[in-house]
GROMACS .gro file of C-alpha atoms in nm:
model
  255
    1UNK     CA    1   2.786   9.507   0.119
    2UNK     CA    2   2.735   9.823  -0.087
    3UNK     CA    3   3.026  10.020  -0.231
    4UNK     CA    4   3.082  10.362  -0.074
    5UNK     CA    5   3.053  10.682  -0.273
    6UNK     CA    6   3.218  10.961  -0.075
    7UNK     CA    7   2.970  11.209  -0.221
    8UNK     CA    8   2.695  11.043  -0.018
    9UNK     CA    9   2.607  11.161   0.331
   10UNK     CA   10   2.743  10.901   0.571
   11UNK     CA   11   2.573  10.792   0.891
   12UNK     CA   12   2.778  10.614   1.157
   13UNK     CA   13   2.590  10.389   1.401
   14UNK     CA   14   2.799  10.304   1.708
   15UNK     CA   15   2.677  10.006   1.909
   16UNK     CA   16   2.693   9.913   2.275
   17UNK     CA   17   2.944   9.689   2.448
   18UNK     CA   18   3.062   9.849   2.776
   19UNK     CA   19   3.446   9.857   2.781
   20UNK     CA   20   3.455   9.704   2.433
   21UNK     CA   21   3.340  10.049   2.320
   22UNK     CA   22   3.704  10.157   2.319
   23UNK     CA   23   3.721   9.982   1.980
   24UNK     CA   24   3.499  10.263   1.846
   25UNK     CA   25   3.794  10.498   1.888
   26UNK     CA   26   3.996  10.278   1.654
   27UNK     CA   27   3.706  10.289   1.409
   28UNK     CA   28   3.717  10.670   1.413
   29UNK     CA   29   4.094  10.661   1.355
   30UNK     CA   30   4.051  10.441   1.046
   31UNK     CA   31   3.773  10.663   0.909
   32UNK     CA   32   3.996  10.967   0.958
   33UNK     CA   33   4.291  10.811   0.777
   34UNK     CA   34   4.070  10.707   0.485
   35UNK     CA   35   3.920  11.059   0.474
   36UNK     CA   36   3.566  10.932   0.526
   37UNK     CA   37   3.355  11.219   0.662
   38UNK     CA   38   3.071  11.134   0.898
   39UNK     CA   39   2.764  11.356   0.850
   40UNK     CA   40   2.524  11.187   1.097
   41UNK     CA   41   2.594  11.001   1.421
   42UNK     CA   42   2.374  10.762   1.616
   43UNK     CA   43   2.495  10.594   1.933
   44UNK     CA   44   2.370  10.336   2.178
   45UNK     CA   45   2.515  10.286   2.528
   46UNK     CA   46   2.896  10.320   2.512
   47UNK     CA   47   2.846  10.417   2.147
   48UNK     CA   48   2.652  10.720   2.266
   49UNK     CA   49   2.944  10.831   2.485
   50UNK     CA   50   3.207  10.797   2.213
   51UNK     CA   51   2.964  10.946   1.961
   52UNK     CA   52   2.897  11.244   2.186
   53UNK     CA   53   3.265  11.331   2.210
   54UNK     CA   54   3.307  11.300   1.833
   55UNK     CA   55   2.990  11.492   1.747
   56UNK     CA   56   3.104  11.781   1.966
   57UNK     CA   57   3.440  11.815   1.794
   58UNK     CA   58   3.675  11.585   1.980
   59UNK     CA   59   3.922  11.405   1.753
   60UNK     CA   60   3.987  11.034   1.787
   61UNK     CA   61   4.322  11.122   1.950
   62UNK     CA   62   4.150  11.335   2.215
   63UNK     CA   63   3.888  11.065   2.280
   64UNK     CA   64   4.170  10.810   2.314
   65UNK     CA   65   4.337  11.026   2.580
   66UNK     CA   66   4.009  11.055   2.772
   67UNK     CA   67   3.944  10.680   2.756
   68UNK     CA   68   4.291  10.579   2.869
   69UNK     CA   69   4.255  10.784   3.186
   70UNK     CA   70   3.925  10.623   3.293
   71UNK     CA   71   3.888  10.413   3.607
   72UNK     CA   72   3.572  10.243   3.729
   73UNK     CA   73   3.555  10.488   4.018
   74UNK     CA   74   3.546  10.766   3.760
   75UNK     CA   75   3.237  10.631   3.586
   76UNK     CA   76   3.030  10.472   3.863
   77UNK     CA   77   2.959  10.486   4.233
   78UNK     CA   78   2.759  10.280   4.479
   79UNK     CA   79   2.391  10.368   4.496
   80UNK     CA   80   2.132  10.329   4.770
   81UNK     CA   81   1.852  10.323   4.512
   82UNK     CA   82   1.614  10.029   4.486
   83UNK     CA   83   1.649  10.050   4.108
   84UNK     CA   84   2.020   9.972   4.063
   85UNK     CA   85   2.347   9.875   4.228
   86UNK     CA   86   2.537  10.177   4.097
   87UNK     CA   87   2.486  10.531   3.977
   88UNK     CA   88   2.638  10.650   3.649
   89UNK     CA   89   2.611  11.020   3.735
   90UNK     CA   90   2.988  11.032   3.686
   91UNK     CA   91   2.945  10.964   3.314
   92UNK     CA   92   2.740  11.281   3.291
   93UNK     CA   93   3.011  11.467   3.480
   94UNK     CA   94   3.275  11.345   3.233
   95UNK     CA   95   3.065  11.487   2.950
   96UNK     CA   96   3.025  11.819   3.131
   97UNK     CA   97   3.392  11.843   3.229
   98UNK     CA   98   3.511  11.757   2.878
   99UNK     CA   99   3.256  11.920   2.648
  100UNK     CA  100   3.052  12.142   2.876
  101UNK     CA  101   2.692  12.137   2.997
  102UNK     CA  102   2.571  12.144   2.639
  103UNK     CA  103   2.256  12.071   2.439
  104UNK     CA  104   2.226  11.860   2.124
  105UNK     CA  105   2.174  12.160   1.898
  106UNK     CA  106   2.530  12.271   1.975
  107UNK     CA  107   2.683  11.961   1.814
  108UNK     CA  108   2.910  11.992   1.510
  109UNK     CA  109   2.770  11.666   1.370
  110UNK     CA  110   2.398  11.584   1.415
  111UNK     CA  111   2.370  11.326   1.693
  112UNK     CA  112   2.096  11.092   1.813
  113UNK     CA  113   2.121  10.884   2.129
  114UNK     CA  114   1.917  10.568   2.188
  115UNK     CA  115   1.754  10.480   2.521
  116UNK     CA  116   1.474  10.248   2.631
  117UNK     CA  117   1.159  10.352   2.817
  118UNK     CA  118   1.161  10.081   3.085
  119UNK     CA  119   0.795  10.152   3.157
  120UNK     CA  120   0.670  10.031   2.818
  121UNK     CA  121   0.978   9.887   2.647
  122UNK     CA  122   0.971  10.137   2.362
  123UNK     CA  123   1.270  10.290   2.188
  124UNK     CA  124   1.339  10.652   2.274
  125UNK     CA  125   1.553  10.854   2.033
  126UNK     CA  126   1.702  11.156   2.208
  127UNK     CA  127   1.818  11.430   1.973
  128UNK     CA  128   1.745  11.742   2.175
  129UNK     CA  129   1.786  11.867   2.528
  130UNK     CA  130   2.076  11.809   2.764
  131UNK     CA  131   2.355  11.589   2.625
  132UNK     CA  132   2.491  11.462   2.958
  133UNK     CA  133   2.150  11.337   3.074
  134UNK     CA  134   2.088  11.163   2.741
  135UNK     CA  135   2.420  10.979   2.750
  136UNK     CA  136   2.360  10.876   3.111
  137UNK     CA  137   2.025  10.729   3.006
  138UNK     CA  138   2.167  10.546   2.705
  139UNK     CA  139   2.450  10.390   2.911
  140UNK     CA  140   2.222  10.290   3.200
  141UNK     CA  141   2.251   9.909   3.199
  142UNK     CA  142   1.937   9.787   3.381
  143UNK     CA  143   1.999   9.623   3.716
  144UNK     CA  144   2.346   9.776   3.738
  145UNK     CA  145   2.283  10.150   3.702
  146UNK     CA  146   1.990  10.359   3.823
  147UNK     CA  147   1.743  10.460   3.549
  148UNK     CA  148   1.751  10.821   3.433
  149UNK     CA  149   1.429  11.021   3.423
  150UNK     CA  150   1.380  11.250   3.122
  151UNK     CA  151   1.044  11.404   3.028
  152UNK     CA  152   0.866  11.186   3.285
  153UNK     CA  153   1.006  10.869   3.129
  154UNK     CA  154   1.225  10.624   3.321
  155UNK     CA  155   1.505  10.548   3.073
  156UNK     CA  156   1.766  10.273   3.062
  157UNK     CA  157   2.022  10.139   2.815
  158UNK     CA  158   1.920  10.167   2.451
  159UNK     CA  159   2.077   9.831   2.374
  160UNK     CA  160   1.751   9.663   2.473
  161UNK     CA  161   1.575   9.810   2.170
  162UNK     CA  162   1.846   9.902   1.917
  163UNK     CA  163   2.200   9.803   2.008
  164UNK     CA  164   2.346   9.910   1.673
  165UNK     CA  165   2.130  10.210   1.574
  166UNK     CA  166   2.140  10.177   1.197
  167UNK     CA  167   1.769  10.249   1.154
  168UNK     CA  168   1.806  10.567   1.356
  169UNK     CA  169   2.102  10.682   1.144
  170UNK     CA  170   1.893  10.627   0.832
  171UNK     CA  171   1.598  10.817   0.980
  172UNK     CA  172   1.833  11.108   1.045
  173UNK     CA  173   1.877  11.139   0.669
  174UNK     CA  174   2.208  10.965   0.602
  175UNK     CA  175   2.236  10.806   0.257
  176UNK     CA  176   2.503  10.548   0.342
  177UNK     CA  177   2.497  10.372   0.679
  178UNK     CA  178   2.806  10.225   0.844
  179UNK     CA  179   2.727  10.020   1.154
  180UNK     CA  180   2.972   9.905   1.420
  181UNK     CA  181   2.879   9.585   1.605
  182UNK     CA  182   3.110   9.511   1.898
  183UNK     CA  183   2.939   9.189   2.001
  184UNK     CA  184   2.961   8.971   1.690
  185UNK     CA  185   3.290   8.820   1.805
  186UNK     CA  186   3.350   8.848   2.176
  187UNK     CA  187   3.483   8.676   2.487
  188UNK     CA  188   3.293   8.378   2.629
  189UNK     CA  189   3.491   8.324   2.947
  190UNK     CA  190   3.325   8.230   3.273
  191UNK     CA  191   3.193   8.537   3.462
  192UNK     CA  192   3.374   8.619   3.786
  193UNK     CA  193   3.119   8.834   3.971
  194UNK     CA  194   2.760   8.958   3.972
  195UNK     CA  195   2.839   9.253   3.744
  196UNK     CA  196   2.981   9.023   3.477
  197UNK     CA  197   2.680   8.789   3.509
  198UNK     CA  198   2.442   9.081   3.456
  199UNK     CA  199   2.645   9.211   3.162
  200UNK     CA  200   2.657   8.872   2.993
  201UNK     CA  201   2.285   8.821   3.043
  202UNK     CA  202   2.220   9.163   2.890
  203UNK     CA  203   2.449   9.080   2.599
  204UNK     CA  204   2.276   8.751   2.518
  205UNK     CA  205   1.934   8.917   2.529
  206UNK     CA  206   2.050   9.171   2.269
  207UNK     CA  207   2.231   8.932   2.040
  208UNK     CA  208   1.946   8.798   1.823
  209UNK     CA  209   1.778   9.135   1.782
  210UNK     CA  210   2.106   9.297   1.678
  211UNK     CA  211   2.138   9.061   1.381
  212UNK     CA  212   1.810   9.191   1.243
  213UNK     CA  213   1.892   9.556   1.318
  214UNK     CA  214   2.226   9.548   1.140
  215UNK     CA  215   2.065   9.435   0.816
  216UNK     CA  216   1.978   9.804   0.768
  217UNK     CA  217   2.347   9.893   0.735
  218UNK     CA  218   2.507   9.932   0.394
  219UNK     CA  219   2.827   9.814   0.559
  220UNK     CA  220   2.882   9.656   0.900
  221UNK     CA  221   3.214   9.676   1.082
  222UNK     CA  222   3.267   9.375   1.309
  223UNK     CA  223   3.601   9.396   1.493
  224UNK     CA  224   3.726   9.066   1.634
  225UNK     CA  225   3.708   9.126   2.009
  226UNK     CA  226   3.705   8.758   2.104
  227UNK     CA  227   4.015   8.794   2.324
  228UNK     CA  228   3.865   9.080   2.528
  229UNK     CA  229   3.602   9.108   2.802
  230UNK     CA  230   3.351   9.382   2.868
  231UNK     CA  231   3.478   9.504   3.206
  232UNK     CA  232   3.859   9.534   3.218
  233UNK     CA  233   3.964   9.895   3.160
  234UNK     CA  234   4.329   9.793   3.124
  235UNK     CA  235   4.236   9.654   2.781
  236UNK     CA  236   4.151   9.996   2.639
  237UNK     CA  237   4.476  10.060   2.442
  238UNK     CA  238   4.458   9.713   2.283
  239UNK     CA  239   4.088   9.751   2.207
  240UNK     CA  240   4.155  10.080   2.028
  241UNK     CA  241   4.428   9.917   1.820
  242UNK     CA  242   4.213   9.614   1.736
  243UNK     CA  243   3.922   9.836   1.635
  244UNK     CA  244   4.156  10.037   1.413
  245UNK     CA  245   4.321   9.743   1.239
  246UNK     CA  246   4.001   9.549   1.173
  247UNK     CA  247   3.817   9.858   1.052
  248UNK     CA  248   4.098   9.965   0.820
  249UNK     CA  249   4.103   9.615   0.669
  250UNK     CA  250   3.726   9.588   0.634
  251UNK     CA  251   3.674   9.936   0.491
  252UNK     CA  252   3.906   9.861   0.201
  253UNK     CA  253   3.632   9.632   0.071
  254UNK     CA  254   3.397   9.925   0.007
  255UNK     CA  255   3.637  10.197  -0.099
   0.00000   0.00000   0.00000
């Protein structure tokens, strides 16, 4: 842990975690109350969605309102593709309806989104071009959602290569890196369907690599989400509150 100097440029790295990503909104609330200004944003998977809203000027209150209205039918639909069970085109539509059909260079805070080239397994950092397409790619959990093609690359969820994008935030030029890991403490209940089995498998694959990635952070926020699961949207208000309380408590250590 490194003490925070508010004169430093601060990079916020928001990790993946499906519905657990609602906790990121609580993180943003705590940062706002402590008057910590984010100068660089990097997001993976659900972290890319929350990060996109914030980078394009949405307050934590506005993001909270958006999240609390979401239903699974709003963010996914059945797909006839051989590459996935569902399409996440609707996530792109939420971006367009809320922010507009915008490009990265229109952001108020510099933003990078992490995806994985499923052809070669390499990390792809998206920091230019169409925002909606980039977020769709970053949130594309393999086996569940169809891959997204950008620049002739078939892209899927960035959590495979960098679930908490601290290295990316540092490469953007931030002097002090705050990472948010949603999966350090999480629910271990028995899965109830194929989607939960796929999500848990994906989570376990990421877990070991994330420990190494988060060593790059000057400070790592680890909200206790052990009583929550990754799929129930009804948990969103409680996840926001848990993210807020744990972040507010943990940030006092570096202030």
